[in-house]
PDB file of C-alpha atoms in Angstrom:
ATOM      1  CA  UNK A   1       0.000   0.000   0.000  1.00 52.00           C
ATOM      2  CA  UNK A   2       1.164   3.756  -1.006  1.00 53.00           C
ATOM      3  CA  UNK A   3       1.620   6.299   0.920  1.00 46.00           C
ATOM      4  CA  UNK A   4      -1.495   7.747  -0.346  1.00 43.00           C
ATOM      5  CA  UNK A   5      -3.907   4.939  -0.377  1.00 42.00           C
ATOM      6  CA  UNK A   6      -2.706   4.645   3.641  1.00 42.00           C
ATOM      7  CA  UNK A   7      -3.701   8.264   4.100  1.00 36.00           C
ATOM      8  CA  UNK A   8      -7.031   7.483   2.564  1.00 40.00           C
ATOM      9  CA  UNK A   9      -7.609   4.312   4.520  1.00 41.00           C
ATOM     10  CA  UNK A  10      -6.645   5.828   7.763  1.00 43.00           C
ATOM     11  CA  UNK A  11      -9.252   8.861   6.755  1.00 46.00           C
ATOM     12  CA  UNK A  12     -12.156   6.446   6.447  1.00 50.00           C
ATOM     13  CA  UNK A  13     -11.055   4.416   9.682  1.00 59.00           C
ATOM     14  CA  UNK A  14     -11.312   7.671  11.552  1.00 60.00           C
ATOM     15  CA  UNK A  15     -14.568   9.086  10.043  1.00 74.00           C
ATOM     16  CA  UNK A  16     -17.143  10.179  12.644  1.00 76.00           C
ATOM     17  CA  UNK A  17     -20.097   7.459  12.043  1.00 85.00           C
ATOM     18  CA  UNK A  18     -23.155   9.012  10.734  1.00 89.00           C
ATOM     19  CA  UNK A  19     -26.812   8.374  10.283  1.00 93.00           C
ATOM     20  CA  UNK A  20     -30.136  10.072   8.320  1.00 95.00           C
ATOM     21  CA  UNK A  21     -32.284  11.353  10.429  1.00 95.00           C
ATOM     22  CA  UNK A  22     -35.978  11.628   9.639  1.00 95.00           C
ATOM     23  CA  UNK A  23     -37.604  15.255   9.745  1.00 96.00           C
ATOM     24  CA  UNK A  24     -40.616  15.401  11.423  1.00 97.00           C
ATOM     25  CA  UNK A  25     -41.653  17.764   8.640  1.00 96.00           C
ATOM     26  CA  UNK A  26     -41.220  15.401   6.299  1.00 96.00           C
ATOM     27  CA  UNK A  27     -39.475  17.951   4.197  1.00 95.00           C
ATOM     28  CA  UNK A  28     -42.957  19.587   2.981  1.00 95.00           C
ATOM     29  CA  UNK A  29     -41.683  23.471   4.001  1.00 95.00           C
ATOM     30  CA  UNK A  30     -38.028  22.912   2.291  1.00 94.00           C
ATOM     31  CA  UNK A  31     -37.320  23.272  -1.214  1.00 91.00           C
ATOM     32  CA  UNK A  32     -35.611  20.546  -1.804  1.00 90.00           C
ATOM     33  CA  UNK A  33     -38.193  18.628  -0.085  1.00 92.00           C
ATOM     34  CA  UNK A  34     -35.568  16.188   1.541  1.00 91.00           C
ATOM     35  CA  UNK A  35     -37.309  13.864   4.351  1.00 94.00           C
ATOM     36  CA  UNK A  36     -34.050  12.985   6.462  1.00 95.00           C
ATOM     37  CA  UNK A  37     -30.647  14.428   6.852  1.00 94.00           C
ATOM     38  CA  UNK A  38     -26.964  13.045   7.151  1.00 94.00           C
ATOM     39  CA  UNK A  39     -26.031  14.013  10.809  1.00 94.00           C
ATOM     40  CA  UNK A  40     -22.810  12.572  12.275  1.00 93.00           C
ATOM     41  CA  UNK A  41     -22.622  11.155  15.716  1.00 92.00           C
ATOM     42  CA  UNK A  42     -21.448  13.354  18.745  1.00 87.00           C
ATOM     43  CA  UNK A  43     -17.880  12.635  19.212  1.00 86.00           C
ATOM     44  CA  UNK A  44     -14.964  13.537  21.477  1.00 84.00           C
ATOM     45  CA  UNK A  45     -13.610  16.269  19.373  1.00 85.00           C
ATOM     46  CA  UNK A  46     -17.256  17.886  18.966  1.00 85.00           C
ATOM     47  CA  UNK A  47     -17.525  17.996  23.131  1.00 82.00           C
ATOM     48  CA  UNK A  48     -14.915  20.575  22.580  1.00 84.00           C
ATOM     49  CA  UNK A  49     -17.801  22.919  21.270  1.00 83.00           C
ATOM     50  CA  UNK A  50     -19.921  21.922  24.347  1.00 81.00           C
ATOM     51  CA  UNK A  51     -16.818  23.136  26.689  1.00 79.00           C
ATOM     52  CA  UNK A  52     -16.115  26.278  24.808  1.00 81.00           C
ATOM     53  CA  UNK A  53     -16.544  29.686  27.124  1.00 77.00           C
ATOM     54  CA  UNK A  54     -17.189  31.946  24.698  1.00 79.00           C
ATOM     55  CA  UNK A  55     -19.619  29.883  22.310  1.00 75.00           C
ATOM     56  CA  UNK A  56     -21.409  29.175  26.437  1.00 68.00           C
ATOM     57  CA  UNK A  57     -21.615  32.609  27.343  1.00 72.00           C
ATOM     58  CA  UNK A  58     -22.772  33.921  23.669  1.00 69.00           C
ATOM     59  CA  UNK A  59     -25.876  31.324  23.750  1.00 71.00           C
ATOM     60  CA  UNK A  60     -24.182  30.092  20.337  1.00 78.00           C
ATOM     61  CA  UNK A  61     -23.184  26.515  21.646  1.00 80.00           C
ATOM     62  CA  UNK A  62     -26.020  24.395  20.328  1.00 83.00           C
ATOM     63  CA  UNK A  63     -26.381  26.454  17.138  1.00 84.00           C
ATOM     64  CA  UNK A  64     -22.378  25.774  16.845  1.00 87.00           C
ATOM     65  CA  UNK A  65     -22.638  21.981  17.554  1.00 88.00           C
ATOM     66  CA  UNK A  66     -25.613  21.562  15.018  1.00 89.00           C
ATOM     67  CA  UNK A  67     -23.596  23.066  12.342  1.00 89.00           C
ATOM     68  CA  UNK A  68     -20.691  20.782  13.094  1.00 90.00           C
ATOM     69  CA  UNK A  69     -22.951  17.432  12.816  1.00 92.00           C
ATOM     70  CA  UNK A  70     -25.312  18.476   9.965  1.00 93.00           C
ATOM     71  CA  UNK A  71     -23.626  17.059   7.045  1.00 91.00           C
ATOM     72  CA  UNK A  72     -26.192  17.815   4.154  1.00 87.00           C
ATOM     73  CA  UNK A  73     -25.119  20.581   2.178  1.00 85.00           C
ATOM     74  CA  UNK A  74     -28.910  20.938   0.891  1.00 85.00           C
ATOM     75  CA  UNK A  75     -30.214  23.048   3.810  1.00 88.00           C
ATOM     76  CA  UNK A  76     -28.550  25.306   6.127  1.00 89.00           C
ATOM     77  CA  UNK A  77     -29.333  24.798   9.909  1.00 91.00           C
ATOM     78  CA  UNK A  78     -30.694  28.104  10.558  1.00 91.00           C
ATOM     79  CA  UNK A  79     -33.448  27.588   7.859  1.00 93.00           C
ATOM     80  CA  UNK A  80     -34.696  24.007   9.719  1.00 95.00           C
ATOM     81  CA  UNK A  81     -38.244  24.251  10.974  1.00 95.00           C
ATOM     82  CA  UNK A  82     -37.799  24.231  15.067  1.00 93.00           C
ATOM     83  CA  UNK A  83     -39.481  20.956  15.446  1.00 93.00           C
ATOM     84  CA  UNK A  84     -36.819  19.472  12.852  1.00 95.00           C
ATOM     85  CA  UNK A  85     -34.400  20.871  14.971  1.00 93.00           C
ATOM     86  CA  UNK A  86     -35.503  19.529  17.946  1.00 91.00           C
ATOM     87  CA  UNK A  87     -35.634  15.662  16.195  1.00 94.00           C
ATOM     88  CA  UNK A  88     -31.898  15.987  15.575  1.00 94.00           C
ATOM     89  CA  UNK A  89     -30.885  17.426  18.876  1.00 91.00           C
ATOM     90  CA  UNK A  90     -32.909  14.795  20.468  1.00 93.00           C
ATOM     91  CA  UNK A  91     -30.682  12.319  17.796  1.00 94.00           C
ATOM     92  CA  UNK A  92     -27.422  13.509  19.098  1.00 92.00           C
ATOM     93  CA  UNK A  93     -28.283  13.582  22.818  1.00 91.00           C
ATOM     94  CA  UNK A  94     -29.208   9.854  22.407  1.00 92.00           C
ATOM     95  CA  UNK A  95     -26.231   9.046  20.225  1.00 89.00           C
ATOM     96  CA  UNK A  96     -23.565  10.884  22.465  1.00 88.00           C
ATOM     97  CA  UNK A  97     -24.997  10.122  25.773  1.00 89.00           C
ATOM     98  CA  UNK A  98     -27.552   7.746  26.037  1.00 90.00           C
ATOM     99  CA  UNK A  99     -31.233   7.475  25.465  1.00 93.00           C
ATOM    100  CA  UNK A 100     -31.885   7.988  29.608  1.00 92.00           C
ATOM    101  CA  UNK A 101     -31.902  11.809  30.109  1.00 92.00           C
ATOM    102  CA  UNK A 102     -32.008  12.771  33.932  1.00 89.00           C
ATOM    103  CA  UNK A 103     -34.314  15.219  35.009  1.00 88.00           C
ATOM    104  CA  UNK A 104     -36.228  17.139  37.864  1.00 88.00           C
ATOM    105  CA  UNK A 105     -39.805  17.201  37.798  1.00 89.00           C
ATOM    106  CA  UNK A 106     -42.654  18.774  40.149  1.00 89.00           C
ATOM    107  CA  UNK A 107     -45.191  16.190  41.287  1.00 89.00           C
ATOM    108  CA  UNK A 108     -48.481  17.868  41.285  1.00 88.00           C
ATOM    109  CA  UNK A 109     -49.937  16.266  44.284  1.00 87.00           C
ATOM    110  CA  UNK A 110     -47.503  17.074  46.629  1.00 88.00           C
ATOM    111  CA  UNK A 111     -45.723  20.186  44.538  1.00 88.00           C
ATOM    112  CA  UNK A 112     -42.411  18.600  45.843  1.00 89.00           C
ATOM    113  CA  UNK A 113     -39.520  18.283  42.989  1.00 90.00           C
ATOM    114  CA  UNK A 114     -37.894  14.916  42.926  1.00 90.00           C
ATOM    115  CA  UNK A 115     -35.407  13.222  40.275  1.00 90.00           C
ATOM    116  CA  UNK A 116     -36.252  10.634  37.652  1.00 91.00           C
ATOM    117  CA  UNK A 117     -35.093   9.581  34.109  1.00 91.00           C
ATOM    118  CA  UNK A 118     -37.239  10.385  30.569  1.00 93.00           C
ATOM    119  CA  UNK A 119     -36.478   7.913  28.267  1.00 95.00           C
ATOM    120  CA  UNK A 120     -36.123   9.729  24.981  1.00 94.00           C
ATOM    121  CA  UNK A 121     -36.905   6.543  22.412  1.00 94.00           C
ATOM    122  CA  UNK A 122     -40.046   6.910  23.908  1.00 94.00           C
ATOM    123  CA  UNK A 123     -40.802  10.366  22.690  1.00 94.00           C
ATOM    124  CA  UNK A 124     -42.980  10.105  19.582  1.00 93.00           C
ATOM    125  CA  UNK A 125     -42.429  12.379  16.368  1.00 94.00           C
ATOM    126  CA  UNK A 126     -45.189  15.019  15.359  1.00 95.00           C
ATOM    127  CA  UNK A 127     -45.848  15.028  11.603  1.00 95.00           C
ATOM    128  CA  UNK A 128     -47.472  18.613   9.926  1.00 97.00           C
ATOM    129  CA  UNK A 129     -50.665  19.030  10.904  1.00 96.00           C
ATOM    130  CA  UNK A 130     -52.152  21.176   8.294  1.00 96.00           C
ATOM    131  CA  UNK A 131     -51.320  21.491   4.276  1.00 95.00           C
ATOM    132  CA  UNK A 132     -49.960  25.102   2.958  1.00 96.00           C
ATOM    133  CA  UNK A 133     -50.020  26.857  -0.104  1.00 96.00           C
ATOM    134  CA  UNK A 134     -48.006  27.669  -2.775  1.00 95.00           C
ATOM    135  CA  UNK A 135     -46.216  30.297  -0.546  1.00 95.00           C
ATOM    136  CA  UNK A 136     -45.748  27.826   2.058  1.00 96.00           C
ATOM    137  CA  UNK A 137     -48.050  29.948   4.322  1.00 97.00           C
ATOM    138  CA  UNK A 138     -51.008  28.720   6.601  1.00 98.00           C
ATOM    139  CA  UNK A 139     -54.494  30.039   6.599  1.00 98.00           C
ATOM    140  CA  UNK A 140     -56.285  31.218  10.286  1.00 98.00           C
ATOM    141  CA  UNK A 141     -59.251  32.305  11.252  1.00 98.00           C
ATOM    142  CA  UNK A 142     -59.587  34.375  14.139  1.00 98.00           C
ATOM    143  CA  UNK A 143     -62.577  33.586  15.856  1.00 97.00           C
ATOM    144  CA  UNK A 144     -63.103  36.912  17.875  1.00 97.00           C
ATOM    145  CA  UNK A 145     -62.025  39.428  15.222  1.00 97.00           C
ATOM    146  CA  UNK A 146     -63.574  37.331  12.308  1.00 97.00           C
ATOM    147  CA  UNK A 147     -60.527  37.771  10.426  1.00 97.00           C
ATOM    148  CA  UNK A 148     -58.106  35.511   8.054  1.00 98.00           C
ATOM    149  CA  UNK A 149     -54.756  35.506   8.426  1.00 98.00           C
ATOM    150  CA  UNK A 150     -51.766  33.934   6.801  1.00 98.00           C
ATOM    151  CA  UNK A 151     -48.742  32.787   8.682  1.00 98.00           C
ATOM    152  CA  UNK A 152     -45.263  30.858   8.548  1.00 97.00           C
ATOM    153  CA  UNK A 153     -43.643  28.290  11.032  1.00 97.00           C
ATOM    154  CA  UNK A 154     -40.575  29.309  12.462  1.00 95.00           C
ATOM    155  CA  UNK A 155     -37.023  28.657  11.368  1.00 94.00           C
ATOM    156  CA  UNK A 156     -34.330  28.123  14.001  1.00 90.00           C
ATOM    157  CA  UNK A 157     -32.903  31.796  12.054  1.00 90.00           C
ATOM    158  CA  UNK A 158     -36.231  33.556  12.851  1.00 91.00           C
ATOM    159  CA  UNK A 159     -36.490  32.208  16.949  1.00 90.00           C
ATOM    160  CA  UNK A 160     -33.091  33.514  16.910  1.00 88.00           C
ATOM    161  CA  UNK A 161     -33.450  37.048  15.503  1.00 90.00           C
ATOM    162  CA  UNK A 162     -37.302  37.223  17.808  1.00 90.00           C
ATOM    163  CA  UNK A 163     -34.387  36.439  20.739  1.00 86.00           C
ATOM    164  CA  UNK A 164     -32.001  39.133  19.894  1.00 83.00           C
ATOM    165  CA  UNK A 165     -34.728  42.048  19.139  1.00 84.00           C
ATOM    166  CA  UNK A 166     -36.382  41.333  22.309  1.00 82.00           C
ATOM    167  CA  UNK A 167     -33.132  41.500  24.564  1.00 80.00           C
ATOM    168  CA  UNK A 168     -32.417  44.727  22.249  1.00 78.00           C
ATOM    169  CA  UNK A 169     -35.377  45.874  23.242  1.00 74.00           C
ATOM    170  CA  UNK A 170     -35.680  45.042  26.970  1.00 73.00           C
ATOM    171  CA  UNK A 171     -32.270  46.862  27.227  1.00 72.00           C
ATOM    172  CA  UNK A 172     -33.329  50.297  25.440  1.00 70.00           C
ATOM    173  CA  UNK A 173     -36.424  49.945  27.623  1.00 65.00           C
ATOM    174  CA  UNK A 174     -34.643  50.183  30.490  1.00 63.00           C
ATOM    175  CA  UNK A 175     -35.285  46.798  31.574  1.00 60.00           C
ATOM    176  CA  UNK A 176     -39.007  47.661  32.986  1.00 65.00           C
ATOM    177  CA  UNK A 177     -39.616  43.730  33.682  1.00 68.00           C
ATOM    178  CA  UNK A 178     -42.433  43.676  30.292  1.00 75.00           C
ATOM    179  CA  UNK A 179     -40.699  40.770  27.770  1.00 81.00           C
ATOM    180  CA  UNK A 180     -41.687  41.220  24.386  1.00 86.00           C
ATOM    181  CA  UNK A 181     -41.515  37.995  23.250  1.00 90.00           C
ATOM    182  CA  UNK A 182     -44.841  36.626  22.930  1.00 93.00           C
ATOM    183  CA  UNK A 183     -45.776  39.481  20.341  1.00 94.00           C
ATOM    184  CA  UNK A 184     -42.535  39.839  18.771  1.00 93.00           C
ATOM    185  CA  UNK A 185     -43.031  36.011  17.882  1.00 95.00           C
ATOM    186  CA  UNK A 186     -46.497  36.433  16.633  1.00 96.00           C
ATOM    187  CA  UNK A 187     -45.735  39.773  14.587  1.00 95.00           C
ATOM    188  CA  UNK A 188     -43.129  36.788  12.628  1.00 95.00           C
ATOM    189  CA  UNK A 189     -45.262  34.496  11.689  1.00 97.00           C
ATOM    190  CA  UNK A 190     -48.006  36.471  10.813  1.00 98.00           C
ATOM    191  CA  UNK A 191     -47.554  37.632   7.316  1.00 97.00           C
ATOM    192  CA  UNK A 192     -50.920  38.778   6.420  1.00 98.00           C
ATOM    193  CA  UNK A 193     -53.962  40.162   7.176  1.00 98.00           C
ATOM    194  CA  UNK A 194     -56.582  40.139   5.630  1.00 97.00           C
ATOM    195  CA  UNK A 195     -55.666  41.446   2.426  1.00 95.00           C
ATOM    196  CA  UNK A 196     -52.523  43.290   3.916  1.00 97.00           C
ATOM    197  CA  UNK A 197     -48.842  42.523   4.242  1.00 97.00           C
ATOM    198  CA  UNK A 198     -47.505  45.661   5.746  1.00 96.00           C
ATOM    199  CA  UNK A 199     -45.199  44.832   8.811  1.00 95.00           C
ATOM    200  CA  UNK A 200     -45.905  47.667  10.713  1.00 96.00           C
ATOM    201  CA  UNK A 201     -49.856  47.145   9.941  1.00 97.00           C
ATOM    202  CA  UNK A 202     -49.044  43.502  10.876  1.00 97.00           C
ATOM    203  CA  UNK A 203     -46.856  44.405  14.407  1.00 95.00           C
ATOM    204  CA  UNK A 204     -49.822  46.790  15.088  1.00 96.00           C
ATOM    205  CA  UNK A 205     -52.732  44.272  14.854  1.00 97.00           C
ATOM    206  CA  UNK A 206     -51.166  41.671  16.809  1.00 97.00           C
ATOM    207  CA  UNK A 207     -50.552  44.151  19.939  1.00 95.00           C
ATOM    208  CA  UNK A 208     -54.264  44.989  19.983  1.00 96.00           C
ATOM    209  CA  UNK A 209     -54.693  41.600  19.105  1.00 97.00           C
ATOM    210  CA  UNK A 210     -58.006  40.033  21.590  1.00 97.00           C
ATOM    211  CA  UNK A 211     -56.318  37.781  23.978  1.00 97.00           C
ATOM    212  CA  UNK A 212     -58.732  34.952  22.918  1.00 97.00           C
ATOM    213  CA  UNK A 213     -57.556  35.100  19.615  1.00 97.00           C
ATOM    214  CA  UNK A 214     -54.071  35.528  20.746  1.00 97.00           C
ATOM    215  CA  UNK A 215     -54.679  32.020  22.502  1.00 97.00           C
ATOM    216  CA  UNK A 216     -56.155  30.077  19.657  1.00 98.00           C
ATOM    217  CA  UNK A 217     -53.913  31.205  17.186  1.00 98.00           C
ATOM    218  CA  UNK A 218     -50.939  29.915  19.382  1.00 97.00           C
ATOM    219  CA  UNK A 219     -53.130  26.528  20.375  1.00 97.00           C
ATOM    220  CA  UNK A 220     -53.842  26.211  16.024  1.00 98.00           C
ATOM    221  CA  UNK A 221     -49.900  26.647  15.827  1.00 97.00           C
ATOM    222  CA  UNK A 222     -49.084  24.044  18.967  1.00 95.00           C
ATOM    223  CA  UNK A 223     -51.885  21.200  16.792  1.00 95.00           C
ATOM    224  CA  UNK A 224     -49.965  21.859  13.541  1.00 97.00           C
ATOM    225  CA  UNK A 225     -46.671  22.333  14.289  1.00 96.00           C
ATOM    226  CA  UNK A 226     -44.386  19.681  12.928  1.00 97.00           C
ATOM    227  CA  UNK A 227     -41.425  18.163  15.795  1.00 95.00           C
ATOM    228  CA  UNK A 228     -40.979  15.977  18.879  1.00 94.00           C
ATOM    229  CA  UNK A 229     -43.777  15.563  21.060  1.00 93.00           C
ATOM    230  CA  UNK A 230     -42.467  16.160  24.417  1.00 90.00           C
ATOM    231  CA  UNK A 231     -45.303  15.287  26.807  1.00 91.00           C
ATOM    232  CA  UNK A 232     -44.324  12.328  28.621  1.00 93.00           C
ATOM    233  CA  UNK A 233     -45.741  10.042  31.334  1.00 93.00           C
ATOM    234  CA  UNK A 234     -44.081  10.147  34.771  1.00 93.00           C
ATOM    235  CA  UNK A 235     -44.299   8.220  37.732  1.00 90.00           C
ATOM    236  CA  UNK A 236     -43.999  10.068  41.360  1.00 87.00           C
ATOM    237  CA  UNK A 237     -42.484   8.734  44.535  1.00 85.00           C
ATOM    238  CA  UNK A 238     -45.970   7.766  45.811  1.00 85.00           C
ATOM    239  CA  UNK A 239     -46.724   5.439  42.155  1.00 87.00           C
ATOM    240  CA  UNK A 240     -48.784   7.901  40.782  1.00 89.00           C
ATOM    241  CA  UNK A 241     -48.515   8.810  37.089  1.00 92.00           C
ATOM    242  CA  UNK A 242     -48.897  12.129  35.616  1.00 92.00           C
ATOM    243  CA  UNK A 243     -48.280  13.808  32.093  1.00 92.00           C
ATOM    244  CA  UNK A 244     -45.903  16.955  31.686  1.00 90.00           C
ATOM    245  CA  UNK A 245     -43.663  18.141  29.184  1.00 89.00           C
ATOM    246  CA  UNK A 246     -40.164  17.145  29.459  1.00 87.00           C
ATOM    247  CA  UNK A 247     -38.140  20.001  30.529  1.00 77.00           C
ATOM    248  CA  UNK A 248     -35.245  20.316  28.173  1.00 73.00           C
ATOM    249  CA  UNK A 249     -32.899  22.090  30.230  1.00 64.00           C
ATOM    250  CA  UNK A 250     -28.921  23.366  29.983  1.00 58.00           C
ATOM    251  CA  UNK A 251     -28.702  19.873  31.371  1.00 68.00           C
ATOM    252  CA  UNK A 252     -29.694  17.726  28.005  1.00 81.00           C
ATOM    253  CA  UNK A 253     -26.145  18.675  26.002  1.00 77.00           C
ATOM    254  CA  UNK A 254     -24.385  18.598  29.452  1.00 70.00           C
ATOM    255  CA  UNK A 255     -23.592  15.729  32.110  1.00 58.00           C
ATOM    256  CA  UNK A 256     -22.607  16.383  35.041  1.00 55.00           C
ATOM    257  CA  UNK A 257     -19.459  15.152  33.599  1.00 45.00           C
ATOM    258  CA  UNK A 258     -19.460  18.091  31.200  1.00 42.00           C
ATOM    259  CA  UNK A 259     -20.805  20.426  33.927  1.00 48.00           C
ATOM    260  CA  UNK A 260     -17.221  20.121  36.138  1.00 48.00           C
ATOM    261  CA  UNK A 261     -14.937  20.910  32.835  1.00 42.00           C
ATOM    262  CA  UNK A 262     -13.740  24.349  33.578  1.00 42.00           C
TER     263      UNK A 262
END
């Protein structure tokens, strides 16, 4: 064997193992329409990304660590639906650390917290709920205001750039307690009403938006909404079981091994 062909062959004997994950969404929103992507394995040299000080403190870590395992050059991770981006980070937690995920709960009979496990092979995917147009948009109808809407699910790109102009604005606000978030999301997705696609009209109309319609909107969003369903049944001290959703803390992308690596 060459030099070269021993190069190669050590290349492939060191290549992080891979697998296609399915999208929840099926790939209906995308353009290329792709139903799974490659994503390699977490691996010793990607933990470095999980360790990192400066990705930690810039809230870039997991948007870092998806870009690193994402291997299909046919969609960029910022333009994955959230609930797609959920299924893979759900895929890599399982992959690099195990399928058991520890967690703390609240038992609702007793309101005490108390530790248990969530098995994650248990959590079910969520297909789309609803077909869209030629635009990719979604039709609404709000029942108080008696008014159709059009709207778009969320990219990972858009939850990030809601995140960013609300801690803008909380800061030029002088911090006076009042997040923004639930309308800033809602003024995103929204892009019509009515007949009008103005995104100041649009911002406006969801701030004096009925609260009722505010809620079934969101609840219309939560049915359709393509991902990971995260409700899962637990079992309390006592032997009681009980239904929350699992709470997908700093603690899913970092043991307690992780957790002491200064």
């Amino acid at each position: 064997m060459d030099q070269t062909e021993q190069i190669s062959s050590q290349n492939n004997e060191f290549q992080a193992p891979y697998d296609l994950v399915p999208l929840p969404s099926e790939g209906v929103l995308y353009p290329n329409k792709k139903d799974t992507l490659k994503v390699e394995y977490l691996t010793a040299s990607k933990e470095n990304i999980l360790t990192s000080p400066n990705l930690i403190r810039s809230g870039k870590v997991l948007d870092k660590l998806m870009e690193m395992c994402v291997k299909d050059t046919d969609i960029k991770v910022e333009d994955l639906l959230l609930g797609d981006r959920n299924a893979i980070m759900i895929f890599l937690r399982s992959t690099g650390y195990g399928e058991m995920y520890p967690v703390k709960v609240i038992d609702p009979e007793t309101g005490e917290e108390f530790e248990t496990k969530v098995d994650l092979s248990k959590l079910k995917s969520k297909p789309l709920g609803a077909k869209p147009d030629e635009n990719m948009e979604f039709d609404f109808f709000l029942p108080k205001l008696r008014k159709k809407i059009k709207f778009k699910l969320l990219t990972s790109a858009g939850e990030r750039n809601i995140l960013e102009k609300v801690e803008a604005l909380s800061k030029l606000s002088k911090n006076t307690g009042v997040s923004t978030l639930l309308t800033s999301r809602l003024s995103r997705m929204i892009t019509q009403v009515e007949d009008k696609r103005d995104n100041i009209y649009i911002q406006q109309f969801v701030e004096n938006m009925p609260a009722s319609d505010s809620l079934a909107f969101r609840s219309h969003i939560d049915s359709i909404e393509p991902g990971i369903d995260l409700e899962y049944e637990f079992e309390s001290l006592s032997g009681k079981k009980f239904k929350q959703q699992v709470p997908i803390s700093v603690d899913f992308f970092f043991p307690s091994s992780l957790n002491n690596t200064k």
